[in-house]
Coordinates of N, CA and C in Angstrom, one line a residue:
M87 N -54.8 201.0 125.4 CA -53.6 201.3 124.7 C -54.1 201.8 123.3
I88 N -53.5 202.8 122.7 CA -53.7 203.4 121.5 C -53.3 202.6 120.5
S89 N -54.1 202.4 119.4 CA -53.9 201.6 118.2 C -52.6 202.0 117.5
G90 N -52.0 201.1 116.7 CA -50.9 201.4 115.9 C -51.2 202.4 114.9
A91 N -52.3 202.3 114.1 CA -52.7 203.3 113.2 C -52.8 204.6 113.8
T92 N -53.6 204.7 114.8 CA -53.6 206.0 115.5 C -52.4 206.6 116.0
A93 N -51.5 205.9 116.5 CA -50.3 206.2 117.1 C -49.4 206.8 115.8
L94 N -49.5 206.0 114.8 CA -48.5 206.5 113.6 C -49.1 207.8 113.2
S95 N -50.4 208.1 113.0 CA -51.0 209.2 112.5 C -50.5 210.4 113.4
F96 N -50.6 210.1 114.7 CA -50.3 211.2 115.8 C -48.8 211.5 115.7
V97 N -47.9 210.4 115.5 CA -46.6 210.7 115.3 C -46.3 211.6 114.1
L98 N -46.9 211.3 113.0 CA -46.7 212.2 111.8 C -47.0 213.8 112.0
I99 N -48.3 213.8 112.4 CA -48.6 215.2 112.7 C -47.7 216.0 113.7
C100 N -47.2 215.2 114.8 CA -46.2 215.9 115.7 C -45.1 216.2 115.0
L101 N -44.4 215.2 114.1 CA -43.3 215.5 113.3 C -43.3 216.7 112.5
L102 N -44.6 216.9 111.6 CA -44.8 218.0 110.9 C -44.7 219.2 111.8
G103 N -45.4 219.3 113.0 CA -45.4 220.5 113.8 C -43.9 220.6 114.3
A104 N -43.2 219.7 114.6 CA -41.8 219.9 115.1 C -40.8 220.5 114.1
M105 N -41.1 220.2 112.9 CA -40.2 220.5 111.7 C -40.7 222.0 111.4
A106 N -41.7 222.6 111.6 CA -42.0 223.8 111.3 C -41.2 224.9 111.8
P107 N -40.5 225.8 111.1 CA -39.9 226.8 111.6 C -40.4 227.6 112.8
G108 N -39.7 227.7 113.8 CA -40.3 228.5 114.9 C -39.2 228.6 116.1
P109 N -39.6 229.0 117.3 CA -38.6 229.2 118.4 C -37.7 228.0 118.7
D110 N -38.4 226.8 118.8 CA -37.6 225.6 119.0 C -36.4 225.3 118.0
F111 N -37.0 225.5 116.6 CA -36.1 225.3 115.4 C -34.8 226.2 115.6
L112 N -35.2 227.6 116.0 CA -34.0 228.5 116.0 C -33.0 228.3 117.2
V113 N -33.7 227.8 118.3 CA -32.9 227.5 119.7 C -31.9 226.4 119.4
V114 N -32.4 225.4 118.8 CA -31.6 224.1 118.4 C -30.5 224.4 117.4
T115 N -30.9 225.1 116.4 CA -30.0 225.4 115.4 C -28.9 226.4 115.9
R116 N -29.1 227.4 116.7 CA -28.1 228.2 117.2 C -27.2 227.6 118.1
S117 N -27.9 226.8 119.1 CA -27.1 226.0 119.9 C -26.0 225.0 119.4
A118 N -26.5 224.4 118.5 CA -25.6 223.5 117.5 C -24.3 224.3 116.8
I119 N -24.6 225.5 116.3 CA -23.7 226.2 115.8 C -22.7 226.9 117.0
L120 N -23.1 227.2 118.1 CA -22.3 227.8 119.0 C -21.5 226.6 119.9
G121 N -22.3 225.5 120.1 CA -21.7 224.7 121.1 C -21.4 223.3 120.3
G122 N -21.8 223.0 119.1 CA -21.6 221.8 118.5 C -22.8 220.9 118.6
R123 N -22.7 219.8 118.2 CA -23.6 218.6 118.3 C -24.3 218.4 119.8
K124 N -23.5 218.3 120.6 CA -23.8 218.0 122.0 C -24.6 219.2 122.5
A125 N -24.4 220.5 122.3 CA -25.2 221.6 122.8 C -26.5 221.5 122.1
G126 N -26.5 221.1 120.7 CA -27.7 221.2 119.9 C -28.6 220.0 120.6
I127 N -28.2 218.9 120.9 CA -29.0 218.0 121.3 C -29.5 218.3 122.6
A128 N -28.7 219.0 123.4 CA -29.1 219.3 125.0 C -30.3 220.3 124.7
A129 N -30.1 221.2 123.8 CA -31.3 222.0 123.5 C -32.6 221.3 123.1
G130 N -32.3 220.3 122.4 CA -33.4 219.5 121.7 C -34.0 218.7 123.1
L131 N -33.3 218.2 123.9 CA -33.8 217.3 125.1 C -34.6 218.3 125.9
G132 N -34.2 219.6 126.1 CA -34.9 220.6 126.9 C -36.2 220.8 126.3
I133 N -36.4 220.9 125.0 CA -37.6 221.1 124.3 C -38.6 219.9 124.4
A134 N -37.8 218.7 124.5 CA -38.5 217.4 124.6 C -39.2 217.4 125.9
L135 N -38.4 217.8 126.8 CA -39.1 217.8 128.2 C -40.3 218.8 128.4
G136 N -40.0 219.9 127.7 CA -41.1 220.8 127.6 C -42.4 220.3 126.9
V137 N -42.2 219.6 125.9 CA -43.2 218.9 125.3 C -43.9 218.0 126.3
F138 N -43.2 217.2 126.9 CA -43.6 216.2 127.9 C -44.6 216.7 128.9
V139 N -44.0 217.8 129.6 CA -44.7 218.6 130.6 C -46.0 219.3 130.1
W140 N -46.1 219.8 128.9 CA -47.3 220.4 128.4 C -48.3 219.2 128.3
V141 N -48.1 218.0 127.7 CA -48.9 217.1 127.4 C -49.5 216.5 128.7
V142 N -48.4 216.3 129.7 CA -49.1 215.7 130.9 C -49.9 216.8 131.7
A143 N -49.5 218.1 131.5 CA -50.4 219.0 132.0 C -51.9 219.2 131.3
I144 N -51.8 218.8 130.1 CA -53.2 218.5 129.6 C -53.9 217.3 130.0
A145 N -53.1 216.3 130.3 CA -53.7 215.1 130.9 C -54.3 215.5 132.2
L146 N -53.7 216.3 133.0 CA -54.2 216.6 134.2 C -55.2 217.7 134.2
G147 N -55.4 218.3 133.2 CA -56.2 219.5 132.9 C -55.8 220.7 133.2
V148 N -54.6 220.9 133.6 CA -53.9 222.2 133.8 C -54.0 223.1 132.5
A149 N -53.5 222.5 131.6 CA -53.2 223.3 130.3 C -54.6 224.1 129.8
A150 N -55.6 223.4 130.2 CA -56.9 224.0 129.6 C -57.2 225.4 130.2
I151 N -56.5 225.6 131.4 CA -56.7 227.0 131.8 C -56.3 228.1 130.8
L152 N -55.2 227.7 130.0 CA -54.8 228.7 129.2 C -55.8 229.0 128.1
T153 N -56.7 228.1 127.8 CA -57.5 228.3 126.7 C -58.9 229.1 127.2
V154 N -58.9 229.0 128.5 CA -60.2 229.6 129.1 C -59.9 231.1 129.8
S155 N -58.7 231.2 130.1 CA -58.2 232.5 130.7 C -57.4 233.3 129.8
A156 N -58.0 234.3 129.4 CA -57.2 235.3 128.5 C -56.0 235.8 129.3
I157 N -56.2 236.1 130.5 CA -55.0 236.7 131.3 C -54.0 235.7 131.5
A158 N -54.2 234.5 131.7 CA -53.1 233.5 131.8 C -52.4 233.2 130.5
F159 N -53.2 233.2 129.5 CA -52.5 232.9 128.1 C -51.8 234.0 127.7
T160 N -52.2 235.2 127.9 CA -51.5 236.5 127.6 C -50.3 236.6 128.4
A161 N -50.3 236.3 129.7 CA -49.1 236.4 130.5 C -48.0 235.4 130.2
V162 N -48.3 234.1 129.9 CA -47.4 233.1 129.3 C -46.7 233.6 128.1
K163 N -47.8 234.1 127.2 CA -47.2 234.5 125.9 C -46.2 235.6 126.0
L164 N -46.6 236.6 126.7 CA -45.7 237.8 126.9 C -44.2 237.5 127.5
I165 N -44.3 236.6 128.5 CA -43.1 236.1 129.1 C -42.4 235.3 128.1
G166 N -42.9 234.4 127.4 CA -42.2 233.7 126.2 C -41.8 234.6 125.2
A167 N -42.5 235.6 124.8 CA -42.0 236.6 123.8 C -40.7 237.4 124.3
A168 N -40.8 237.7 125.5 CA -39.7 238.4 126.2 C -38.5 237.7 126.1
Y169 N -38.6 236.3 126.4 CA -37.5 235.4 126.5 C -37.0 235.3 125.2
L170 N -37.7 235.2 124.0 CA -37.1 235.2 122.6 C -36.4 236.3 122.3
V171 N -36.9 237.5 122.6 CA -36.2 238.8 122.4 C -34.9 238.8 123.1
F172 N -34.9 238.4 124.4 CA -33.7 238.3 125.2 C -32.7 237.4 124.5
L173 N -33.0 236.4 124.0 CA -32.0 235.4 123.2 C -31.4 236.3 122.1
G174 N -32.5 236.9 121.2 CA -32.0 237.6 120.0 C -31.2 238.8 120.4
V175 N -31.4 239.5 121.4 CA -30.6 240.7 121.7 C -29.2 240.0 122.1
K176 N -29.2 238.9 122.9 CA -27.9 238.2 123.3 C -27.0 238.0 122.1
A177 N -27.6 237.5 121.1 CA -27.0 237.3 119.8 C -26.4 238.7 119.2
W178 N -27.3 239.6 119.1 CA -26.9 240.9 118.6 C -25.7 241.4 119.3
L179 N -25.6 241.2 120.7 CA -24.5 241.8 121.4 C -23.4 241.0 121.0
A180 N -23.4 239.8 120.8 CA -22.2 238.9 120.3 C -21.7 239.6 119.0
V181 N -22.6 240.0 118.1 CA -22.2 240.7 116.9 C -21.4 242.0 117.2
R182 N -22.0 242.7 118.0 CA -21.4 244.0 118.4 C -20.0 243.9 119.0
R183 N -19.9 242.9 119.9 CA -18.5 242.7 120.4 C -17.6 242.2 119.5
G184 N -18.1 241.4 118.6 CA -17.1 241.0 117.3 C -15.9 240.0 117.7
D185 N -16.0 239.4 118.9 CA -15.0 238.4 119.2 C -15.2 237.1 118.5
Y186 N -14.8 237.1 117.2 CA -14.8 235.8 116.2 C -13.5 235.4 115.9
S187 N -12.4 236.1 116.1 CA -11.2 235.8 115.3 C -10.4 234.6 115.7
D188 N -10.6 234.2 116.9 CA -9.9 232.9 117.4 C -10.9 231.7 117.5
L189 N -12.0 231.8 117.0 CA -12.9 230.7 117.0 C -12.5 229.4 116.4
K190 N -11.7 229.5 115.5 CA -11.4 228.1 114.8 C -10.3 227.5 115.6
D191 N -9.5 228.3 116.6 CA -8.6 227.6 117.3 C -9.0 227.1 118.6
K192 N -10.4 227.5 118.8 CA -11.0 227.1 120.2 C -11.3 225.7 120.3
V193 N -11.1 224.9 121.3 CA -11.5 223.5 121.4 C -12.7 223.4 122.2
A194 N -13.0 224.1 123.1 CA -14.2 224.2 123.9 C -15.2 224.9 123.3
P195 N -16.5 224.3 123.5 CA -17.7 224.9 122.8 C -17.9 226.4 123.4
V196 N -18.5 227.3 122.6 CA -18.9 228.6 123.0 C -19.8 228.7 124.0
V197 N -20.9 227.5 124.0 CA -21.9 227.5 125.1 C -21.9 226.2 125.5
A198 N -22.4 226.0 126.8 CA -22.3 224.6 127.4 C -23.6 223.9 127.3
P199 N -23.7 222.5 127.1 CA -25.0 221.9 127.0 C -26.0 222.3 128.2
K200 N -25.6 222.4 129.3 CA -26.4 222.7 130.4 C -27.2 223.9 130.1
E201 N -26.4 225.0 129.6 CA -27.0 226.3 129.2 C -28.1 226.2 128.1
T202 N -27.8 225.3 127.1 CA -28.7 225.3 125.9 C -29.9 224.3 126.3
F203 N -29.6 223.5 127.1 CA -30.8 222.5 127.8 C -31.9 223.5 128.4
R204 N -31.3 224.4 129.3 CA -32.3 225.3 129.8 C -33.0 226.3 128.8
Q205 N -32.2 226.7 127.9 CA -32.8 227.7 126.9 C -34.0 226.8 126.1
G206 N -33.6 225.6 125.8 CA -34.7 224.8 125.0 C -35.9 224.6 125.9
L207 N -35.7 224.3 127.2 CA -36.7 223.9 128.1 C -37.7 225.2 128.2
L208 N -37.1 226.3 128.6 CA -37.8 227.7 128.8 C -38.4 228.2 127.6
T209 N -37.9 228.0 126.4 CA -38.5 228.4 125.0 C -39.6 227.6 124.9
N210 N -39.7 226.3 125.1 CA -40.9 225.5 125.0 C -42.0 225.9 126.2
L211 N -41.6 225.8 127.3 CA -42.5 226.0 128.5 C -43.2 227.4 128.3
L212 N -42.5 228.4 127.9 CA -42.9 229.6 127.7 C -43.7 229.9 126.4
N213 N -44.0 228.9 125.8 CA -44.8 229.0 124.4 C -46.2 228.6 124.7
P214 N -47.2 229.3 125.0 CA -48.5 228.6 125.1 C -49.1 228.1 124.0
K215 N -48.6 228.5 122.8 CA -49.2 227.9 121.7 C -48.8 226.3 121.5
V216 N -47.8 225.9 122.2 CA -47.6 224.6 122.4 C -48.7 223.8 122.9
A217 N -49.1 224.5 124.1 CA -50.4 223.8 124.8 C -51.5 223.8 124.2
V218 N -51.6 224.8 123.3 CA -53.0 224.9 122.5 C -53.0 224.0 121.4
F219 N -51.9 223.8 120.9 CA -51.5 222.8 119.7 C -51.9 221.5 120.2
F220 N -51.4 221.0 121.3 CA -51.6 219.6 121.8 C -53.1 219.6 122.4
L221 N -53.5 220.6 122.9 CA -54.9 220.6 123.5 C -55.9 220.3 122.5
A222 N -55.7 221.0 121.3 CA -56.5 220.6 120.0 C -56.4 219.4 119.3
L223 N -55.0 218.9 119.6 CA -54.6 217.6 118.8 C -55.0 216.4 119.5
I224 N -54.7 216.3 120.8 CA -54.8 215.1 121.6 C -56.2 214.5 121.6
P225 N -57.3 215.3 121.7 CA -58.5 214.7 121.8 C -58.8 214.1 120.6
Q226 N -58.4 214.3 119.5 CA -58.7 213.8 118.2 C -58.1 212.4 118.2
F227 N -57.2 212.0 119.1 CA -56.7 210.7 118.8 C -56.9 209.8 120.2
L228 N -57.9 210.4 120.8 CA -58.2 209.6 122.1 C -59.7 209.0 122.1
P229 N -60.2 208.0 122.5 CA -61.4 207.6 122.6 C -62.2 208.5 123.6
H230 N -63.6 208.4 123.5 CA -64.4 209.4 124.3 C -64.2 209.0 125.9
S231 N -63.9 207.7 126.4 CA -63.7 207.6 127.8 C -62.2 207.2 127.8
A232 N -61.3 208.1 127.3 CA -59.8 207.7 127.5 C -59.3 208.0 128.8
S233 N -58.4 207.2 129.1 CA -57.7 207.1 130.5 C -56.5 207.9 130.6
T234 N -56.1 208.2 131.6 CA -54.9 209.2 131.7 C -53.8 208.4 131.3
A235 N -53.6 207.2 131.2 CA -52.5 206.3 130.8 C -52.5 206.6 129.3
Q236 N -53.6 206.5 128.5 CA -53.7 206.6 127.2 C -53.1 208.0 126.8
T237 N -53.5 209.1 127.6 CA -53.1 210.5 127.2 C -51.4 210.4 127.6
L238 N -51.1 209.8 128.5 CA -49.5 209.6 128.8 C -48.9 209.0 127.7
Q239 N -49.5 208.0 127.1 CA -48.9 207.3 126.0 C -48.6 208.3 124.8
L240 N -49.8 209.0 124.4 CA -49.4 210.1 123.5 C -48.4 211.1 124.0
A241 N -48.2 211.3 125.2 CA -47.3 212.2 125.7 C -45.8 211.8 125.5
V242 N -45.7 210.5 125.8 CA -44.4 209.8 125.2 C -44.0 209.7 123.9
L243 N -45.1 209.6 123.0 CA -44.9 209.6 121.6 C -44.6 211.1 121.0
A244 N -45.3 212.0 121.6 CA -44.8 213.5 121.2 C -43.3 213.7 121.8
T245 N -43.1 213.3 122.9 CA -41.7 213.6 123.2 C -40.6 212.9 122.5
T246 N -41.0 211.6 122.1 CA -40.1 210.8 121.4 C -39.9 211.6 120.0
V247 N -40.9 212.0 119.4 CA -40.7 212.8 118.1 C -39.9 214.0 118.3
A248 N -40.1 214.8 119.3 CA -39.4 215.9 119.5 C -37.9 215.5 119.7
V249 N -37.5 214.5 120.4 CA -36.2 214.0 120.6 C -35.5 213.7 119.3
V250 N -36.1 212.9 118.5 CA -35.7 212.3 117.3 C -35.4 213.5 116.3
W251 N -36.5 214.4 116.1 CA -36.3 215.4 115.2 C -35.0 216.4 115.7
T252 N -35.1 216.9 116.9 CA -34.1 217.7 117.3 C -32.6 217.3 117.3
F253 N -32.6 215.8 117.6 CA -31.3 214.9 117.5 C -30.8 215.1 116.2
T254 N -31.6 214.9 115.2 CA -31.3 214.9 113.6 C -30.9 216.2 113.2
L255 N -31.7 217.4 113.7 CA -31.3 218.6 113.4 C -30.1 219.1 113.9
A256 N -29.8 218.8 115.2 CA -28.6 219.1 115.9 C -27.4 218.4 115.3
T257 N -27.5 217.2 115.0 CA -26.4 216.5 114.2 C -26.1 217.1 112.9
L258 N -27.1 217.4 112.1 CA -26.8 218.1 110.8 C -26.1 219.5 110.9
V259 N -26.6 220.2 111.7 CA -26.0 221.5 112.1 C -24.6 221.3 112.7
G260 N -24.5 220.5 113.7 CA -23.3 220.2 114.3 C -22.1 219.7 113.3
S261 N -22.5 219.0 112.3 CA -21.6 218.4 111.4 C -20.8 219.4 110.6
L262 N -21.7 220.7 110.5 CA -21.2 221.8 109.8 C -20.4 222.8 110.6
R263 N -20.2 222.5 111.9 CA -19.7 223.4 112.8 C -18.3 224.0 112.3
R264 N -17.5 223.2 111.6 CA -16.2 223.8 111.1 C -16.5 224.8 110.2
F265 N -17.4 224.7 109.3 CA -17.9 225.8 108.5 C -18.2 227.0 109.2
F266 N -19.1 226.9 110.2 CA -19.7 227.9 111.1 C -18.6 228.5 112.0
S267 N -17.5 227.8 112.1 CA -16.4 228.3 112.9 C -15.6 229.6 112.3
S268 N -15.9 229.8 111.0 CA -15.4 230.9 110.4 C -15.9 232.3 111.1
G269 N -15.1 233.2 111.5 CA -15.5 234.4 112.3 C -16.5 235.2 111.3
R270 N -16.3 235.2 110.1 CA -17.3 236.1 109.2 C -18.6 235.4 109.3
V271 N -18.6 233.9 109.1 CA -19.9 233.2 109.0 C -20.5 233.3 110.3
R272 N -19.8 233.1 111.4 CA -20.5 233.2 112.6 C -21.1 234.5 113.0
R273 N -20.4 235.6 112.6 CA -20.8 237.0 112.9 C -22.2 237.1 112.0
A274 N -22.2 236.6 110.7 CA -23.4 236.7 109.9 C -24.6 236.1 110.5
M275 N -24.3 234.6 111.0 CA -25.3 233.9 111.5 C -25.9 234.5 112.8
D276 N -24.9 235.0 113.6 CA -25.6 235.6 115.0 C -26.4 236.7 114.7
A277 N -26.1 237.5 113.6 CA -26.9 238.7 113.2 C -28.2 238.2 112.8
V278 N -28.3 237.1 111.7 CA -29.5 236.5 111.2 C -30.4 235.9 112.4
M279 N -29.8 235.1 113.2 CA -30.4 234.5 114.3 C -31.0 235.4 115.2
G280 N -30.2 236.4 115.6 CA -30.5 237.5 116.5 C -31.9 238.1 116.0
T281 N -31.8 238.5 114.7 CA -33.0 239.3 114.0 C -34.2 238.3 114.0
F282 N -34.0 237.1 113.6 CA -35.3 236.1 113.5 C -35.7 236.0 115.0
L283 N -34.9 235.8 116.0 CA -35.4 235.6 117.4 C -36.1 236.8 117.9
V284 N -35.6 237.9 117.6 CA -36.3 239.3 118.1 C -37.6 239.4 117.2
G285 N -37.6 239.3 116.0 CA -38.8 239.4 115.2 C -39.9 238.4 115.6
L286 N -39.4 237.1 116.0 CA -40.4 236.0 116.3 C -40.9 236.3 117.6
G287 N -40.2 237.0 118.6 CA -40.6 237.5 119.8 C -41.7 238.4 119.7
I288 N -41.4 239.5 119.0 CA -42.3 240.5 118.6 C -43.7 240.0 118.1
K289 N -43.6 239.0 117.1 CA -44.6 238.4 116.5 C -45.6 237.7 117.3
V290 N -44.8 237.0 118.3 CA -45.6 236.3 119.1 C -46.3 237.0 120.3
A291 N -45.7 238.3 120.6 CA -46.2 239.2 121.6 C -47.5 239.9 121.1
V292 N -47.6 240.2 119.7 CA -48.6 240.9 119.1 C -49.8 240.1 118.6
Q293 N -49.3 238.9 118.4 CA -50.5 237.9 117.8 C -51.5 237.5 118.7
N294 N -52.8 237.4 118.5 CA -53.8 236.9 119.3 C -53.7 235.4 119.6

């Protein structure tokens, strides 16, 4: 088992990494704006599942392929970048359509939790830097002769951090959904989010 002090240090670093602005942050925020708290939490659960998959892959040695194969890393990176650009363009198209006038009267969310869960999962799984982050981090918190069970313990901790942080973020943004229901505010937010997502996708694509 991982010691309490080691686990706490690992959790704090994972939390700082989760709170850093990036694709996951943008997807949860936009999901909560569009679909409310439930949609934001669903996106967060998708992201958390992605984190768990990456860490388990590291435990099995699969993620190490990304660090030794430039082709594999680049392929996953470009697919992930394209997906971010796709989400950004989707937001821009919503701005162009401009169908915001009746949002205050709508009871149903604009996006379903099922869709935002898929977006969160794909955004995380298609980001090879998540694998690189954990591949560099996890060995620092494991003994030399670590067992798979100990690695999986860290996977559970990392997943829990992702769930707690995205739940908190989705709740905060979702509580302000009445403010975001304003057509003018929603249009501005879609334009800003779309720009950030496209810009982030391009940045991911061109970075080494």
